[in-house]
XYZ file of C-alpha atoms in Angstrom:
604
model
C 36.800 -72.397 58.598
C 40.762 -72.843 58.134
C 42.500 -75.802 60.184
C 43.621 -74.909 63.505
C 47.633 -74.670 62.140
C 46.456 -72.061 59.518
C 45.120 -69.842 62.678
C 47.302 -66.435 63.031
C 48.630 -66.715 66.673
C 47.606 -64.005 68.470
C 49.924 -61.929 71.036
C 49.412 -64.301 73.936
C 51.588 -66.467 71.634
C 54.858 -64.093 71.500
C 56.314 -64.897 74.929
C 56.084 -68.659 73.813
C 57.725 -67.986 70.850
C 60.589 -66.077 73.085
C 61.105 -68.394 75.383
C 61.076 -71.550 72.667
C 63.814 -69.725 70.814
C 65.644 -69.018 74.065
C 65.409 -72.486 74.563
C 66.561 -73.142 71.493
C 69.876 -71.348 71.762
C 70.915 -72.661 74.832
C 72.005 -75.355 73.615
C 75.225 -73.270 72.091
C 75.678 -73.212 75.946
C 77.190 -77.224 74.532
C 79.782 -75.063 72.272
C 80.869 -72.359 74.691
C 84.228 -72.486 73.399
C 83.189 -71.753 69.578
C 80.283 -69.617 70.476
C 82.301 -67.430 72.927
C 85.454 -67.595 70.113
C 82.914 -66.367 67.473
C 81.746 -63.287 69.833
C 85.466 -62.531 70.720
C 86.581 -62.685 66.943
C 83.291 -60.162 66.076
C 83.917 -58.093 68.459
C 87.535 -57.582 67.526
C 86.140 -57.058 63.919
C 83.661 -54.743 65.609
C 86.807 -52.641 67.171
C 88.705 -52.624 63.374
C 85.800 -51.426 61.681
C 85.477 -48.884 64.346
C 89.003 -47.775 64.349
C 89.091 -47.219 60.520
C 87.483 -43.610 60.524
C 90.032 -42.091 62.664
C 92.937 -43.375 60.478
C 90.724 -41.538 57.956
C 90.521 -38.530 60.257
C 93.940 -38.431 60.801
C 95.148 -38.783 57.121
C 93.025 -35.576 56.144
C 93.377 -33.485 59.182
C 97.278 -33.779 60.397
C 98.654 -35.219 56.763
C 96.823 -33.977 53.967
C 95.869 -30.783 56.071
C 99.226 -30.125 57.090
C 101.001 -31.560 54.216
C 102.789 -33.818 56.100
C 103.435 -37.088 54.058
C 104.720 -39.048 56.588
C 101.274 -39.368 58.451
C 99.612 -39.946 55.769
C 101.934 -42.903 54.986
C 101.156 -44.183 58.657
C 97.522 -43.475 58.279
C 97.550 -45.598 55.419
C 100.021 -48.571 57.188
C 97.214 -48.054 59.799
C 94.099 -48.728 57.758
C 95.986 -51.989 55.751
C 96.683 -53.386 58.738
C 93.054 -52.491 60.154
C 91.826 -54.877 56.877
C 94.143 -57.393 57.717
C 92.959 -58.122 61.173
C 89.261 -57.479 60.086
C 89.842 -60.404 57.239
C 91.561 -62.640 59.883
C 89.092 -62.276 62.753
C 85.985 -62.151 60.277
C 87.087 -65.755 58.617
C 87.676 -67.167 62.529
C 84.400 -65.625 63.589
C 82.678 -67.277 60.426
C 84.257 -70.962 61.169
C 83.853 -70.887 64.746
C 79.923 -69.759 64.568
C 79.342 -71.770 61.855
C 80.755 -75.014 63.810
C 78.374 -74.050 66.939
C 75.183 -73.840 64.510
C 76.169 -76.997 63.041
C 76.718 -78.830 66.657
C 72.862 -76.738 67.927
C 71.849 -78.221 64.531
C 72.917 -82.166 65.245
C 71.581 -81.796 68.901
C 68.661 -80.718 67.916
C 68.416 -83.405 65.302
C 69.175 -85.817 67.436
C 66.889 -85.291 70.122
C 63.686 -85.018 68.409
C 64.820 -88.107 66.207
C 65.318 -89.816 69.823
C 62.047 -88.313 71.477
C 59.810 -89.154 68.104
C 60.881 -92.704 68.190
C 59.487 -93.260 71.756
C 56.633 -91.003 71.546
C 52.668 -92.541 72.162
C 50.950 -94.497 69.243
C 48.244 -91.467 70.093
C 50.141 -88.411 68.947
C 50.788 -90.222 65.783
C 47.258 -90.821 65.369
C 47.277 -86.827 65.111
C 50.369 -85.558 63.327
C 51.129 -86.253 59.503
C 54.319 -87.214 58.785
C 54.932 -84.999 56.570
C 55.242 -82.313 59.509
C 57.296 -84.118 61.500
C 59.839 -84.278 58.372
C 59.478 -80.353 57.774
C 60.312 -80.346 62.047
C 63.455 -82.249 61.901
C 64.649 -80.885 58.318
C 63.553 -77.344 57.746
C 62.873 -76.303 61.091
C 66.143 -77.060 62.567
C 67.669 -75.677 59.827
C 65.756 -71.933 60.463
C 67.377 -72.221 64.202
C 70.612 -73.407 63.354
C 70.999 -69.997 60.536
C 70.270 -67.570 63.601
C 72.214 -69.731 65.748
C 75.145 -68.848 63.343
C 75.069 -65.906 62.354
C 72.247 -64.041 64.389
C 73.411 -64.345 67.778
C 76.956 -63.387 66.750
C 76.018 -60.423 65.076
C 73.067 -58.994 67.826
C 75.913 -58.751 69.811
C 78.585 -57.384 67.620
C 76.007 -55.303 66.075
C 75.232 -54.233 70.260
C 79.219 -53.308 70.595
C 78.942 -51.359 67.579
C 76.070 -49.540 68.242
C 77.855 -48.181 71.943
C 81.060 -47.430 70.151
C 79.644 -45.524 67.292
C 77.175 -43.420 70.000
C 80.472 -43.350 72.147
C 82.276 -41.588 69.260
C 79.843 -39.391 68.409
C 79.847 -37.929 71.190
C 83.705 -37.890 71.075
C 83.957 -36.381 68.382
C 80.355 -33.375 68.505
C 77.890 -33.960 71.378
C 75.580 -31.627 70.044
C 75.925 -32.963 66.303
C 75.246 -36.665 67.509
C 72.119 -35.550 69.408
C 70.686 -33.556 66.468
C 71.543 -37.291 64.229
C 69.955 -39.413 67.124
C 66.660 -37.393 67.076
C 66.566 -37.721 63.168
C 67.311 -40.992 62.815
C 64.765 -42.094 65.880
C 61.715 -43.009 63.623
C 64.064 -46.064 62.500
C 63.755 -47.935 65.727
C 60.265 -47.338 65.882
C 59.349 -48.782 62.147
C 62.373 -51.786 63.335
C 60.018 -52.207 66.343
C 56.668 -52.499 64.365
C 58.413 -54.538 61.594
C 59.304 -56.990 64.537
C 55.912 -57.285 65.876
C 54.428 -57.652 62.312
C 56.427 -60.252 60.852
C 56.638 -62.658 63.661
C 53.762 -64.062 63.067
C 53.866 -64.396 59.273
C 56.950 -65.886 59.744
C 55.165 -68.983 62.001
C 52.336 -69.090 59.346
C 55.285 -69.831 56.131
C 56.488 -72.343 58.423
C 53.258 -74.115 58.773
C 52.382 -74.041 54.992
C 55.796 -75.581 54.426
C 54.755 -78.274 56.313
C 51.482 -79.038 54.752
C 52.697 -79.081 51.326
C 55.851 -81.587 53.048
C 52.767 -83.222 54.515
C 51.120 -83.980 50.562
C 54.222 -84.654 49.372
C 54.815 -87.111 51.397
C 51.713 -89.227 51.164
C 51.625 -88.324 47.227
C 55.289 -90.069 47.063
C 54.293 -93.161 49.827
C 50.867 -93.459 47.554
C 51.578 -93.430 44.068
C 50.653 -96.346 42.896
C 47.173 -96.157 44.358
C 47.308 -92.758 43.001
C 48.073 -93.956 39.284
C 46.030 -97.172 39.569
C 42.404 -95.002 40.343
C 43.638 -92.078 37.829
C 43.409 -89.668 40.359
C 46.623 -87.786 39.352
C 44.695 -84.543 38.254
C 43.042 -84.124 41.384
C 46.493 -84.710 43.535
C 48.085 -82.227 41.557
C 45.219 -79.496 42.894
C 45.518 -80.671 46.208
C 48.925 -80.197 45.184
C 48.599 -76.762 43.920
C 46.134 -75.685 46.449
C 49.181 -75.913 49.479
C 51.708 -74.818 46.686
C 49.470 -71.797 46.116
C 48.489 -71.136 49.919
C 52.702 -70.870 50.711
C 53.191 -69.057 47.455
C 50.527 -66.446 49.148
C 52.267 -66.505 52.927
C 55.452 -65.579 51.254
C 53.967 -63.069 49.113
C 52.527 -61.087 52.336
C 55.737 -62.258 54.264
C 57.582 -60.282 51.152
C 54.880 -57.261 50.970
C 55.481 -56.796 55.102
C 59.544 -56.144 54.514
C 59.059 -54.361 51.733
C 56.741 -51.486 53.201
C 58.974 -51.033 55.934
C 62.551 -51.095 54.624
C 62.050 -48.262 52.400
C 60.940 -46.248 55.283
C 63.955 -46.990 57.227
C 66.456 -45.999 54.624
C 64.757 -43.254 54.153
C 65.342 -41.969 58.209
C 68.791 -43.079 57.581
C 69.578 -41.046 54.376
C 68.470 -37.905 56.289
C 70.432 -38.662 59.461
C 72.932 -38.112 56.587
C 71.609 -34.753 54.958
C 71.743 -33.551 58.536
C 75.312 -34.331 58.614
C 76.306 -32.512 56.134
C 74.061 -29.440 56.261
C 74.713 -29.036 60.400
C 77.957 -30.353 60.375
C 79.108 -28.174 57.263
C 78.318 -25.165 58.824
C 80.282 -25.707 62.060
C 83.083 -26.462 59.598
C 82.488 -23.050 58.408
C 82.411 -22.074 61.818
C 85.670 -23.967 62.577
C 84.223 -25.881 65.410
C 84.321 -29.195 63.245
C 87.365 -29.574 61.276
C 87.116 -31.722 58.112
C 88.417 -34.924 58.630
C 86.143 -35.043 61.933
C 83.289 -34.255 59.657
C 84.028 -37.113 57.390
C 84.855 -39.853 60.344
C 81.315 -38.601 62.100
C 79.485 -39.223 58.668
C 81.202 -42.514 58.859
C 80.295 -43.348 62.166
C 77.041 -42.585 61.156
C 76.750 -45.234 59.008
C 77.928 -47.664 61.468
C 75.243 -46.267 63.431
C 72.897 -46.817 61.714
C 74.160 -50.159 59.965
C 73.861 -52.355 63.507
C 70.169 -50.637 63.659
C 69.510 -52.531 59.953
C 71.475 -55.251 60.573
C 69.297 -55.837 63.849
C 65.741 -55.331 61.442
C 66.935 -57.894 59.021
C 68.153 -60.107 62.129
C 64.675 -59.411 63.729
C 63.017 -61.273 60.341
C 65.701 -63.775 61.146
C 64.514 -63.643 64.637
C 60.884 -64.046 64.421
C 61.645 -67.170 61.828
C 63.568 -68.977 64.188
C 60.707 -67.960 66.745
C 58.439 -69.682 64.545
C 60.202 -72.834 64.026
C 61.729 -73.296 67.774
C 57.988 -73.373 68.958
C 57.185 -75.908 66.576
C 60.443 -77.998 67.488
C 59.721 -77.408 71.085
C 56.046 -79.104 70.410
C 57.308 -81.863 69.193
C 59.810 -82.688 71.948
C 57.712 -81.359 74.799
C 54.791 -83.719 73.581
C 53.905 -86.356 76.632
C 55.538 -89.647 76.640
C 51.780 -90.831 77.341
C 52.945 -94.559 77.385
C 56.573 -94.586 79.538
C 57.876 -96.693 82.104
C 56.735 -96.247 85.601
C 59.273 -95.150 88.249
C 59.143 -98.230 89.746
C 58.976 -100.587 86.759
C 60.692 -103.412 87.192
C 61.940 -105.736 83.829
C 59.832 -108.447 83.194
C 61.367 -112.181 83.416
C 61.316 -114.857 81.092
C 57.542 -115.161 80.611
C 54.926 -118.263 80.696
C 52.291 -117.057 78.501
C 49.095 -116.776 80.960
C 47.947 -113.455 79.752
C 44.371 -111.701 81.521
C 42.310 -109.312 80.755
C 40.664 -107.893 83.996
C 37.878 -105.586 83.409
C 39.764 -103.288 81.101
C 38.149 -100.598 79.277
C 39.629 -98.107 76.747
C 39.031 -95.055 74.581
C 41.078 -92.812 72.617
C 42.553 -90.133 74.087
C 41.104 -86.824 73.019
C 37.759 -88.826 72.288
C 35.031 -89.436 75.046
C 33.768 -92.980 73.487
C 34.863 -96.449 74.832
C 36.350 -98.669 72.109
C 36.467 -101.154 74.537
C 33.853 -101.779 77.193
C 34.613 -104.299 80.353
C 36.600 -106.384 78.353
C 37.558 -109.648 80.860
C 39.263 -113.602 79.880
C 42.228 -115.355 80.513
C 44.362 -116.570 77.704
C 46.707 -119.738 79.165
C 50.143 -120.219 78.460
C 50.670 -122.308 74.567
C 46.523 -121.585 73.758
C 45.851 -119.783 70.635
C 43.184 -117.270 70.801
C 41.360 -116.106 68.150
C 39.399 -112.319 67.557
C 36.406 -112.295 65.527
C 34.494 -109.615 64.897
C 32.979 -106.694 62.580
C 35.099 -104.025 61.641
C 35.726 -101.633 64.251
C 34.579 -104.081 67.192
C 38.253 -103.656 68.490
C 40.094 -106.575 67.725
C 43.324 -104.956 67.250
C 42.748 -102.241 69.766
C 42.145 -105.147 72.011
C 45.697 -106.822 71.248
C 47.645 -103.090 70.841
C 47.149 -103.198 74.833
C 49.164 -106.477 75.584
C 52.533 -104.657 74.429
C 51.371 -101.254 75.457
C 51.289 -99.102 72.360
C 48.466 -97.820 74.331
C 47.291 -97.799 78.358
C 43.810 -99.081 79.065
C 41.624 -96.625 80.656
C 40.445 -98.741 83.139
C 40.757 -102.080 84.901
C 44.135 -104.398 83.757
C 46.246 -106.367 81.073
C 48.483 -108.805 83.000
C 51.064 -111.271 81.515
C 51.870 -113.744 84.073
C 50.130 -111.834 87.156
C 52.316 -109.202 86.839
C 50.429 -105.695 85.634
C 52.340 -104.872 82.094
C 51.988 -101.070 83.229
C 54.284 -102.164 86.325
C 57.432 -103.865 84.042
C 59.683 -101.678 81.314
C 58.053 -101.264 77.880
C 61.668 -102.842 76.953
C 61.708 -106.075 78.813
C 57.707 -106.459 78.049
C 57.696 -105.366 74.022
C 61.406 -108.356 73.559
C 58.759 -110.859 74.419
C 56.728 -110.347 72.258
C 56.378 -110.674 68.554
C 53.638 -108.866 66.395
C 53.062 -109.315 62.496
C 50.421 -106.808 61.609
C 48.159 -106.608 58.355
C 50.066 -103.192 57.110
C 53.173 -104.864 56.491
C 56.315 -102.296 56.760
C 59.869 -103.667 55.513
C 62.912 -101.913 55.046
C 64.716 -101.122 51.783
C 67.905 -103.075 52.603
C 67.818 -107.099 52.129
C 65.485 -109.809 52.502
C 68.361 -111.430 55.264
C 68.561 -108.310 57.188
C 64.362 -107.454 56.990
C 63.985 -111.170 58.839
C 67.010 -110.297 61.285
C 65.599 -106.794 62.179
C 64.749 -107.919 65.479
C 68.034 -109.939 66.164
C 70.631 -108.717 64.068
C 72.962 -111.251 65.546
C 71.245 -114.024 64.408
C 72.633 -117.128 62.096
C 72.190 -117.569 58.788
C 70.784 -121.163 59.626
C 68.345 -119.260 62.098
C 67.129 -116.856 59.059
C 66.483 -119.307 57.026
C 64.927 -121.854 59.629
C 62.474 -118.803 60.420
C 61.700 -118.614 56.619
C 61.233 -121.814 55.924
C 58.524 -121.825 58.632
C 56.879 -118.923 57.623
C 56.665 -120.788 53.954
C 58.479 -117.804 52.806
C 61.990 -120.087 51.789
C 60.879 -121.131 48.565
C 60.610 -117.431 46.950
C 63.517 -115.940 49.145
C 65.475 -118.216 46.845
C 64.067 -117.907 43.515
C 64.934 -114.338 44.022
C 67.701 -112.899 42.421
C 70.282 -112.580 44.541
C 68.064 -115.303 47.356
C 68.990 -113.641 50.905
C 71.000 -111.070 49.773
C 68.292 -109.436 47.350
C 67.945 -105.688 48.368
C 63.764 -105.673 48.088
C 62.414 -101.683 47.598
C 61.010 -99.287 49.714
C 58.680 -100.490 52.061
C 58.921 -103.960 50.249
C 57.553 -102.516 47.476
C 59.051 -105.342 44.759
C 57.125 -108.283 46.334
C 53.554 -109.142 46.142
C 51.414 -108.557 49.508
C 51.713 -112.144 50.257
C 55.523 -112.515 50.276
C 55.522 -109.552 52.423
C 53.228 -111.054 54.731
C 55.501 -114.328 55.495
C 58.933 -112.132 55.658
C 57.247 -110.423 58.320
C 55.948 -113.324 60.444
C 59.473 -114.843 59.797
C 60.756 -111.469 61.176
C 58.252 -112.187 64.363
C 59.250 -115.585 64.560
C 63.256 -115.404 64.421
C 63.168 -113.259 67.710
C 61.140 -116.474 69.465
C 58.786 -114.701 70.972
C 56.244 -115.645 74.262
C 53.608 -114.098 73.084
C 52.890 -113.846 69.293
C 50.027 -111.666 67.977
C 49.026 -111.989 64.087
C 46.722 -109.356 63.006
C 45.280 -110.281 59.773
C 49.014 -111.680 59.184
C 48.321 -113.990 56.741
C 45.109 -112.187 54.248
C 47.248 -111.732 51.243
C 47.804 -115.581 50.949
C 46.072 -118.471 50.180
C 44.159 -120.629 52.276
C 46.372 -123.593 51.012
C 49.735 -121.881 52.075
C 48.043 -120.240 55.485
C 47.562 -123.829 56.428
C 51.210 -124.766 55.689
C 52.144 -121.899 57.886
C 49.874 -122.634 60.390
C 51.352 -126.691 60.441
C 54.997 -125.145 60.631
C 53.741 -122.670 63.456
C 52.656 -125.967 65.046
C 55.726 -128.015 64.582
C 57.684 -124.772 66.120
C 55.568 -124.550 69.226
C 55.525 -127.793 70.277
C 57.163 -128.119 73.692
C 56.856 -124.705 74.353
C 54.547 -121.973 75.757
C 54.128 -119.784 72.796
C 50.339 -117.988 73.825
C 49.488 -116.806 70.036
C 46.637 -114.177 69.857
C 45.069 -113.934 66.015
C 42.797 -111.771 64.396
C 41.762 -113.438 60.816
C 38.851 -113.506 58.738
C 39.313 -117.334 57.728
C 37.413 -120.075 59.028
C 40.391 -122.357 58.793
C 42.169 -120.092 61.445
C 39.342 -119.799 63.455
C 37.912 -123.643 64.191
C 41.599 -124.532 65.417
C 41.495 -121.928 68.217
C 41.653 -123.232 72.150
C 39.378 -119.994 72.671
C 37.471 -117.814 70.048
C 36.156 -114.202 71.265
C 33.331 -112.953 69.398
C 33.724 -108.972 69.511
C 30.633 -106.776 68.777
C 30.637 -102.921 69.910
C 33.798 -103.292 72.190
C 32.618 -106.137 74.033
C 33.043 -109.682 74.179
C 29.580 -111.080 72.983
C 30.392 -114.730 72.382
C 33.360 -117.330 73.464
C 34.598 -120.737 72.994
C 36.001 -122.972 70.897
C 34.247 -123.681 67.284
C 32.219 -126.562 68.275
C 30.871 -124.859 71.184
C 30.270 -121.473 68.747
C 28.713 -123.052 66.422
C 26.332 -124.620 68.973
C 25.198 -121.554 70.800
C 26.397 -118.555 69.061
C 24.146 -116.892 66.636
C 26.838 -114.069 65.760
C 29.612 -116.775 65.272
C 27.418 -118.079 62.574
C 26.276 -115.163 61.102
C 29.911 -113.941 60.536
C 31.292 -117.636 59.317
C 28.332 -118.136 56.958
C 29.175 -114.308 55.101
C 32.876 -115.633 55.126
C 31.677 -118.902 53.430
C 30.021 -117.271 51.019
C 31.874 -117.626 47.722
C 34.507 -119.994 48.908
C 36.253 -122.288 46.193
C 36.734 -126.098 46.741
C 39.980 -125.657 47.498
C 39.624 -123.165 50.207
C 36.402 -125.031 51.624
C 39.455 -128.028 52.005
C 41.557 -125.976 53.886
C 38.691 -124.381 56.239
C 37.678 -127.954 57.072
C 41.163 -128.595 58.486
């Protein structure tokens, strides 16, 4: 069964896909000036090109005709001057649309850069990244082409099909309406071709985001990638996408193909007709020669807005495709926003409770956590032990509301953290998670992230008590050292302690540590857990950890014991070790293979 993306949308879908491209190119609405100056200048192009035949007509019928070289000199002025306003309003037209597409472009840009960042921790549980970059890169890019050139040309290609029909019927009513009924079968096929490609067009779009999608997590994984040899089988994954866009094309391709031909075809006879019908009312002398020549020529600009408009209509239905996606994107729920009467939330204590809360997914219909209740007091540490998946770190993700609970409370200082702004609430706090992410820029500016304003002294004071100093400065350039990509050029470790420096430099209330310190050694956890110490004392730092050590653990003011989403032991480690079997169980499998040294450091 192919994943729900790959599905071909059916015809409920088209008005979506109408309304997400009108959407899409209202915001030229922001460039009326340019957009209207672009429609002007075509038009006026429109009105050369239209012109041009009866300089023709003129030149054969009342100069060359009637031998009369002075019309055919003014015929001629006529049609040079007709280019020279068609090459001067064509290059305005093409700078002023081109500025409007860019300007739809940046907006668009720009918003769903702006709505991403403050989107719900649960819709990126369910979108790859890799689709989100094919959203804000090649997407955009699809609506800002037919925001240049498309809407410009439907209309001018609108004007000219009136004038030319106008003319026509100018020049032989009876003539045109013979032409029109010939040529007819071309806005039928045009009409079919629309309906048939739309959907294609939304089905490219998606397989250029699933091979984005592997690309993406190829490039962020390589390492792991090289380091289990499992570049053969990444390169068919690889292939497989590569191969399943290579085949939308290919039927993309095969659906313009069997319908152009047709379509010249229609138009090449409106042109036999010409001739043959009009030839013989030449003959007749009810069409004289130059009017026979400027029809044929109308013809073709006939005829040319009605291809134009097909090869716009592929144009169409790609924007289409790629406005819906944009639109999905930036009409996705804030799911975790401030309330309308959210108030900022003062200069916090610590006392953080957990009243009844319970909590599952959303789009899943199991409880990760079940009637969760305790009080953590302001300067206590409290620690989260527990299996994997007992919901340690969905537990603390609530306190700084990456997600809502679904039922009962999480309150910092009384006050319901749903009922203060996600700004004033997330400032006060300071997380280091296990998944370390740093920035490729320097080691100075990855500590300062969350106060860019901060001393050099203050950097460094952070560092120091993170026990990260010492190999900030043995670096090569110390500070200044520009580390790689996601920190890539230090071990786990050192990217460990750069980020709790990060966490600590903004002096947080309320400091969570989620497996913050596994990649070092017991020996250096305990020198950051002395200068953690040292820093809080005299203040109300409330520090929530979730570690796997026993040295983090015994020197907790209260240990939970999670097991299935609910608390199923607390304390401290004396009273743990007294009355908890499940304590024990978990500290004698972490005891298990200990060294000396690390024994040492567990005992305190």
């Amino acid at each position: 069964m192919p994943p729900p993306d790959s599905t071909r949308p059916t015809t409920s879908e088209r008005p979506g896909s109408v309304r997400a491209v009108v959407r899409a190119l209202a915001y030229l609405l922001h460039y009326k000036r340019d957009t209207a100056g672009a429609i002007v200048a075509l038009l006026l192009v429109s009105a050369a090109t239209l012109a041009t035949p009866q300089f023709i007509r003129i030149a054969i019928d009342d100069g060359i005709a009637g031998h009369r070289a002075r019309i055919i000199v003014l015929a001629v002025a006529g049609l040079l001057g007709v280019a020279v306003v068609r090459g001067i309003f064509a290059f305005v037209q093409g700078f002023l649309a081109e500025r409007a597409s860019q300007g739809v472009a940046y907006d668009l840009r720009d918003r769903l850069f702006a709505h991403i960042g403050h989107l719900s921790f649960s819709f990126y549980d369910k979108v790859q990244t890799g689709q989100l970059l094919t959203r804000l890169t090649n997407d955009v890019e699809q609506i800002r082409t037919f925001a240049g050139t498309g809407v410009v040309q439907v209309v001018a290609a609108a004007a000219m099909l009136v004038g030319a029909i106008a003319l026509l019927l100018a020049i032989n009513a009876m003539l045109t309406v013979v032409v029109l009924a010939t040529i007819a079968p071309v806005v039928l096929l045009l009409a079919r071709f629309v309906r048939r490609i739309a959907p294609l067009f939304r089905l490219v779009q998606q397989g250029v985001g699933r091979i984005n999608a592997v690309l993406q997590q190829d490039l962020a994984g390589v390492r792991t990638i090289r380091a289990y040899g499992r570049e053969h089988e990444e390169d068919v994954r690889y292939s497989a996408a590569n191969d399943e866009l290579l085949d939308r094309y290919i039927v993309t391709i095969r659906a313009i193909a069997n319908n152009f031909p047709f379509v010249f075809f229609f138009a090449s006879l409106g042109t036999l007709v010409v001739i043959w019908v009009g030839g013989l009312q030449v003959i007749g002398h009810r069409l004289s020669i130059g009017e026979l020549i400027a029809f044929n020529s109308y013809l073709a600009f006939l005829v040319q807005p009605l291809l134009t408009l097909g090869f716009l209509s592929a144009g169409l239905s790609r924007a289409a495709a790629s406005s819906v996606r944009v639109f999905e994107v930036l009409d996705a729920p804030l799911e975790v926003h401030d309330a309308p009467n959210a108030v900022p939330l003062g200069n916090v204590r610590g006392r953080v409770e957990f009243r009844g809360v319970c909590f599952r997914y959303p789009g899943t219909e199991r409880d990760v956590l079940h009637d969760v209740s305790f009080v953590a007091e302001p300067g206590q540490t409290i620690a989260l032990l527990g299996a994997t998946g007992s919901g340690k770190s969905t537990l603390i993700n609530l306190i700084p509301r990456f997600y809502d609970v679904t039922e009962g409370s999480v309150l910092i200082d009384g006050q319901d953290v749903r009922e203060v702004t996600l700004e004033s609430l997330r400032r006060q706090i300071g997380i280091v998670l296990q998944e370390v992410r740093l920035f490729a820029a320097t080691v100075r500016e990855n500590i300062a992230y969350g106060r860019p304003e901060a001393s050099m002294s203050e950097v460094e004071r952070a560092a120091r008590a993170a026990q990260a100093d010492a190999f900030i400065r043995d670096l090569p350039q110390g500070y200044e050292t520009v580390i790689g990509e996601r920190g890539i050029t230090l071990s786990g470790g050192q990217r460990q302690r750069i980020a709790i420096a990060r966490a600590l430099l903004v002096d947080p209330r309320l400091l969570i540590l989620d497996e913050s310190t596994s990649a070092v050694d017991a020996l250096t956890e305990a020198a950051i857990r002395a200068a953690l110490d040292r820093l809080r004392a005299g203040r109300s730092h409330t520090v929530f950890i979730i570690a796997q050590r026993v040295s983090t653990v015994r020197h907790a003011d209260l240990i939970l014991v999670l097991e299935d989403g609910h608390i199923a032991a607390r304390g401290t480690h004396e009273e743990l070790r007294r009355e908890s079997a499940l304590y024990n169980a978990i500290l004698g499998s972490q005891l298990e293979g200990m060294t000396d040294e690390e024994h040492y450091a567990a005992a305190g």
